[in-house]
Short mmCIF file of C-alpha atoms in Angstrom, two decimals:
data_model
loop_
_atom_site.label_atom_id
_atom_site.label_comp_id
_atom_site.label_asym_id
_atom_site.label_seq_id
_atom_site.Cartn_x
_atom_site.Cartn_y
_atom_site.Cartn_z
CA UNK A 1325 187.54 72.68 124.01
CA UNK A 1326 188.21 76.53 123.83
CA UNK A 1327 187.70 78.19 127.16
CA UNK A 1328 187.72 81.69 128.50
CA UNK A 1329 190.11 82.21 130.93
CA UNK A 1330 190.59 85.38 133.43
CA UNK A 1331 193.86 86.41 135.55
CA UNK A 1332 194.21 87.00 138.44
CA UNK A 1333 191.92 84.10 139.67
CA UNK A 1334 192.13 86.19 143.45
CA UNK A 1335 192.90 90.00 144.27
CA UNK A 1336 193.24 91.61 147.42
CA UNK A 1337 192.91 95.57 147.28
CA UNK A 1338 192.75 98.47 149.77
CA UNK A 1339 189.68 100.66 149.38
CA UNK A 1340 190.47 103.81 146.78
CA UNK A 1341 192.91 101.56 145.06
CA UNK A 1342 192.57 101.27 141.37
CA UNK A 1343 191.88 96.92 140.15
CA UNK A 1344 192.30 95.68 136.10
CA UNK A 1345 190.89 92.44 136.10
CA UNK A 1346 191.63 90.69 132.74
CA UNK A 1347 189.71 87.96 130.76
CA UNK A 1348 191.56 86.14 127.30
CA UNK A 1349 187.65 85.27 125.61
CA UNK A 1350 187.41 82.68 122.81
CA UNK A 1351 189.06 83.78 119.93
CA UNK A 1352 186.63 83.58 117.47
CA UNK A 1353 184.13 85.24 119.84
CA UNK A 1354 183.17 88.69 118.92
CA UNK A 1355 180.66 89.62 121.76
CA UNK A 1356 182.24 90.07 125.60
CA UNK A 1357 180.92 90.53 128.55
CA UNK A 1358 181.05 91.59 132.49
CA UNK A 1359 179.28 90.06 135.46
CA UNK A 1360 179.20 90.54 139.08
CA UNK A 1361 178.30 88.43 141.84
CA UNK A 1362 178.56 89.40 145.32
CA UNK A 1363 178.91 87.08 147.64
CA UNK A 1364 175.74 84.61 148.48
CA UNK A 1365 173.34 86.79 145.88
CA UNK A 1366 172.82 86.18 142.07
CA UNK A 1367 175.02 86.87 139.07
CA UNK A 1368 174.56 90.53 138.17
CA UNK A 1369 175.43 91.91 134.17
CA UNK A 1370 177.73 94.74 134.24
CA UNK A 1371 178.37 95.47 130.48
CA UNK A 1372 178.65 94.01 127.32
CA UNK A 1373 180.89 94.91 124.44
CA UNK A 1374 180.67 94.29 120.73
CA UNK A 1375 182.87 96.26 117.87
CA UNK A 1376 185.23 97.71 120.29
CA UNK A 1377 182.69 99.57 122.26
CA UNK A 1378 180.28 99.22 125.02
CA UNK A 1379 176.36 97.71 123.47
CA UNK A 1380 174.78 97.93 127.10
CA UNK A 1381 175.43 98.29 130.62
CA UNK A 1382 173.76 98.43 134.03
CA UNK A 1383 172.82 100.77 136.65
CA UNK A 1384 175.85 99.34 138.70
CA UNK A 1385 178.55 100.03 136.09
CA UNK A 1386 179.04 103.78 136.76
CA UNK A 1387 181.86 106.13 136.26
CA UNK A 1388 184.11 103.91 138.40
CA UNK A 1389 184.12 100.97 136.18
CA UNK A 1390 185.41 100.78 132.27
CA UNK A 1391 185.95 98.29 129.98
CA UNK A 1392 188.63 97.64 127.13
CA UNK A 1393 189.95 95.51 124.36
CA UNK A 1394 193.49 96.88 124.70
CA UNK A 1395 194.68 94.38 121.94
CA UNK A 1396 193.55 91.39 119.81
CA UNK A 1397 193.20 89.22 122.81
CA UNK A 1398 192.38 91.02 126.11
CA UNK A 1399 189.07 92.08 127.49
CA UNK A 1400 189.98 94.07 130.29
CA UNK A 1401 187.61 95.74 133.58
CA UNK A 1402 189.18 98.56 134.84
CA UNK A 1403 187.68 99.43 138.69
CA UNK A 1404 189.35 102.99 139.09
CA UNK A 1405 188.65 103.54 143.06
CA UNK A 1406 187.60 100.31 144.97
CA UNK A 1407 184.99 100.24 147.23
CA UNK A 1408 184.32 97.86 149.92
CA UNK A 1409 180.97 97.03 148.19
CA UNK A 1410 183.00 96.34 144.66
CA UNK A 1411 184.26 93.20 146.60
CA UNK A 1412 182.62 90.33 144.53
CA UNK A 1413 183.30 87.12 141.87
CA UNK A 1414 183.71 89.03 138.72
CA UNK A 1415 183.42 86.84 135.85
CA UNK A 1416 184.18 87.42 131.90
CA UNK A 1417 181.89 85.52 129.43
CA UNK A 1418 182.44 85.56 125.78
CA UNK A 1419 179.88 84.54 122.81
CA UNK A 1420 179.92 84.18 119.00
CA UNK A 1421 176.34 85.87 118.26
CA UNK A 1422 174.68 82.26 118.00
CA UNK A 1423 173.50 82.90 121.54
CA UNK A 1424 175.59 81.32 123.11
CA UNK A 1425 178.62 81.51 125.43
CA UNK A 1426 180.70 80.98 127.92
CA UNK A 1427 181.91 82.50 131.12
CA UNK A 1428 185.32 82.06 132.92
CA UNK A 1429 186.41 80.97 135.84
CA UNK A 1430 185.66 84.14 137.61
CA UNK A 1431 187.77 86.70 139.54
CA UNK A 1432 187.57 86.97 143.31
CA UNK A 1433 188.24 90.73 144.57
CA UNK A 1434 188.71 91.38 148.16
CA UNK A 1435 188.84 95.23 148.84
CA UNK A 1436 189.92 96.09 152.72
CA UNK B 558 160.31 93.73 133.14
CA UNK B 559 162.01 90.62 132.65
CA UNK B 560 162.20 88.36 135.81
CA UNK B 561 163.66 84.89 136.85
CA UNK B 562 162.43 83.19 140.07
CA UNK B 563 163.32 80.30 142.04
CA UNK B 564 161.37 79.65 144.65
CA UNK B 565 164.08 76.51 146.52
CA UNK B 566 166.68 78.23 148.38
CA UNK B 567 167.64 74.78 149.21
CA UNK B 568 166.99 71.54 148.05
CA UNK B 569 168.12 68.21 149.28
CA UNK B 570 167.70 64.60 147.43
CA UNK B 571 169.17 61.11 148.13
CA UNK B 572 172.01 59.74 145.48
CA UNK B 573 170.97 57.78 142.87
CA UNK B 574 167.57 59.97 142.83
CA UNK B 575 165.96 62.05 140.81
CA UNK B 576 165.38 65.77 142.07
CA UNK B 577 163.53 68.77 140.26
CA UNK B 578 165.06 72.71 140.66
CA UNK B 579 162.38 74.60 139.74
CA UNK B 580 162.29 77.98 137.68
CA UNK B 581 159.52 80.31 136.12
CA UNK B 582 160.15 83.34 134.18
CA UNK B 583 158.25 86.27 132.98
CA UNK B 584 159.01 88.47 129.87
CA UNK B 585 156.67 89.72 127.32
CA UNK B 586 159.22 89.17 124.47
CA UNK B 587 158.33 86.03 122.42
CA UNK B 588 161.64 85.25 121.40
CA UNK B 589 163.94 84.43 124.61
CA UNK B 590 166.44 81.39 125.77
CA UNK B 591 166.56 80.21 128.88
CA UNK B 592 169.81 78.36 130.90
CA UNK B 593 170.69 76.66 133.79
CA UNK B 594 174.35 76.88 135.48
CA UNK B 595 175.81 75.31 137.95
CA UNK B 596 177.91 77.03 140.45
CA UNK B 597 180.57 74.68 142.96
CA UNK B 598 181.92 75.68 145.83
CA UNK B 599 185.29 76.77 143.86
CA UNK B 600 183.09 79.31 142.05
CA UNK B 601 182.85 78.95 138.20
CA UNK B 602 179.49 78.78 136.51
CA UNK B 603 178.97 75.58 134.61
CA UNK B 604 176.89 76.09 131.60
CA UNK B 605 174.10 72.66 131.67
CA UNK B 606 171.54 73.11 129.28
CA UNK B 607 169.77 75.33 127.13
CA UNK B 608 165.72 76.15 125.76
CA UNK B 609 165.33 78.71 123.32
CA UNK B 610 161.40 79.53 123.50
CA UNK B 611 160.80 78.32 120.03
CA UNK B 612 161.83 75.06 120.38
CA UNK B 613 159.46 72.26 119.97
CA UNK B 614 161.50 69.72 122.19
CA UNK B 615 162.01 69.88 126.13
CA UNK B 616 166.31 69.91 126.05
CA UNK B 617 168.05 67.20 127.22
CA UNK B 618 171.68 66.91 127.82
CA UNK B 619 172.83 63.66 129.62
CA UNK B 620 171.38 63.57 132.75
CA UNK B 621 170.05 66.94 132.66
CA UNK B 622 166.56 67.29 131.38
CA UNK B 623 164.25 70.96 131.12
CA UNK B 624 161.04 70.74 131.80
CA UNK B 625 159.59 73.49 129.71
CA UNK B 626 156.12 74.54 130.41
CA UNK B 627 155.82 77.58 127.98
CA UNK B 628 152.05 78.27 129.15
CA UNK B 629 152.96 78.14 132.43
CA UNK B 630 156.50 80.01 132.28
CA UNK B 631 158.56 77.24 133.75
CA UNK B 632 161.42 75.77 133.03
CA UNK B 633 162.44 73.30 135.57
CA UNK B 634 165.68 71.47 135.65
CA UNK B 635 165.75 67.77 136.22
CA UNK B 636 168.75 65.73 137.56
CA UNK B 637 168.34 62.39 136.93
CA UNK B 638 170.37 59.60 139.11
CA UNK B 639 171.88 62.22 141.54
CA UNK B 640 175.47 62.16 142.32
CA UNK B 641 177.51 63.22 145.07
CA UNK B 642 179.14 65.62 142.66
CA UNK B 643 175.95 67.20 142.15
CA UNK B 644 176.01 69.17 145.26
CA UNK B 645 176.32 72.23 144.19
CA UNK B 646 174.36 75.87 143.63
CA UNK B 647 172.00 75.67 140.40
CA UNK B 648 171.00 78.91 138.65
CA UNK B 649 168.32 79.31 136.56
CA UNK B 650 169.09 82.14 133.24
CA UNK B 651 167.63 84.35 130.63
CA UNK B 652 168.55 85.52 128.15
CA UNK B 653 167.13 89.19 127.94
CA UNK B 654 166.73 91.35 125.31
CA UNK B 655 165.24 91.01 121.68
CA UNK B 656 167.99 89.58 120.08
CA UNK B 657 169.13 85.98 119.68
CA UNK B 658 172.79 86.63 119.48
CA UNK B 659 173.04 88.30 123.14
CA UNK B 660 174.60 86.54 125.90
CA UNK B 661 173.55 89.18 128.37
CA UNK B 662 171.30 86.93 130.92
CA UNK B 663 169.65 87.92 134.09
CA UNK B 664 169.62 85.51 136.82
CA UNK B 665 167.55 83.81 139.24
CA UNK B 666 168.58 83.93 142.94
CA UNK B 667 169.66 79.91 142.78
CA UNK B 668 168.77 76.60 144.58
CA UNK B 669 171.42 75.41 146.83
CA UNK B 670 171.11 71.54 146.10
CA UNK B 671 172.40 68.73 148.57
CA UNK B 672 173.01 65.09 147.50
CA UNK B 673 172.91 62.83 150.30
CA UNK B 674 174.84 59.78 150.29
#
């Protein structure tokens, strides 16, 4: 079965430092997204991106955070200056526009 | 606004039994789905089952059953014949927005279920 799959599976960052965390999404999937979940709370959407551009986003994606599709494959989340607060499971989900999807494995950022 | 609650922070239920996570929901759009996850210790949310609001049929999917109450705005998960394995957080998800084709969910704040040998 296809999967969605994310690299690194763990990062470790010092606070100001700049984090890309990447996601490969299904290939036939056209819709991508970004969630957050901080440790012990609930998942959190970030952003979602259709057509090589961003559809939505939240309150908590703000200036620091960007998304891209760099190439055919990649869905990428660019952090540009970590906080200690940005220290969460940050997981990729992709979907075909039937509704439904699937996330990865998830990301775990540590930033000291 | 759109809102998921889930009133079990923690839940507890003897193998082999049956145990209910329960979830209600409000949203004034008449069109929604609705999902539950699972979430293991190692971290990766585990899609389980899905209700889209117009259909007529509670879903099942092995021994994962939703009870959907539409009057009522619940949709309660059912584990049937608990397993050890089943220990786990559950998370309770809707889909927002007017559109069928979006994946973007919001999500309740989970039940924390224990299976007790």
């Amino acid at each position: 079965e296809p999967e969605v799959t994310q690299t690194p599976s763990h990062q470790v960052t010092q606070m100001g430092q700049e984090v890309i965390l990447r996601c490969v999404p299904i290939s036939n999937h056209l819709y991508f997204y970004w969630y957050r979940q901080i440790l012990g709370q609930k998942v959190e959407f970030l952003v979602s991106f259709y057509n090589n551009e961003i559809s939505e986003k939240s309150e908590i994606f703000d200036d620091q955070f960007s998304v891209e599709r760099p190439d055919g494959s990649n869905f990428t989340l660019k952090i540009r200056s970590t906080k200690l607060e940005d220290s969460a499971m940050y997981f990729c989900a992709s979907s075909d526009g039937a509704g439904q999807g699937h996330f990865g494995p998830g990301t775990r950022l540590l930033v000291l | 606004a759109q809102k998921i609650t889930q009133t079990q922070p923690g839940m507890f239920v003897q193998e082999k039994e049956a145990v209910t996570l329960d979830c209600t929901y409000d949203t004034s759009d008449p069109s929604y789905g609705l999902f539950w996850y699972k979430q293991p210790s190692s971290g990766e949310m585990i899609f389980l089952i899905y209700q889209g609001s117009y259909d007529q049929q509670n879903a099942t999917e092995g021994r994962y059953s939703l009870n959907f109450q539409k009057a009522r705005k619940s949709a309660n998960l059912v584990i049937s014949a608990s397993q050890l394995g089943d220990s786990a957080m559950y998370f309770c998800a809707m889909r927002e927005g007017r559109s069928d084709s979006s994946y973007k969910l919001i999500f309740g704040s989970g039940t924390r279920l224990l299976v007790r040998p």
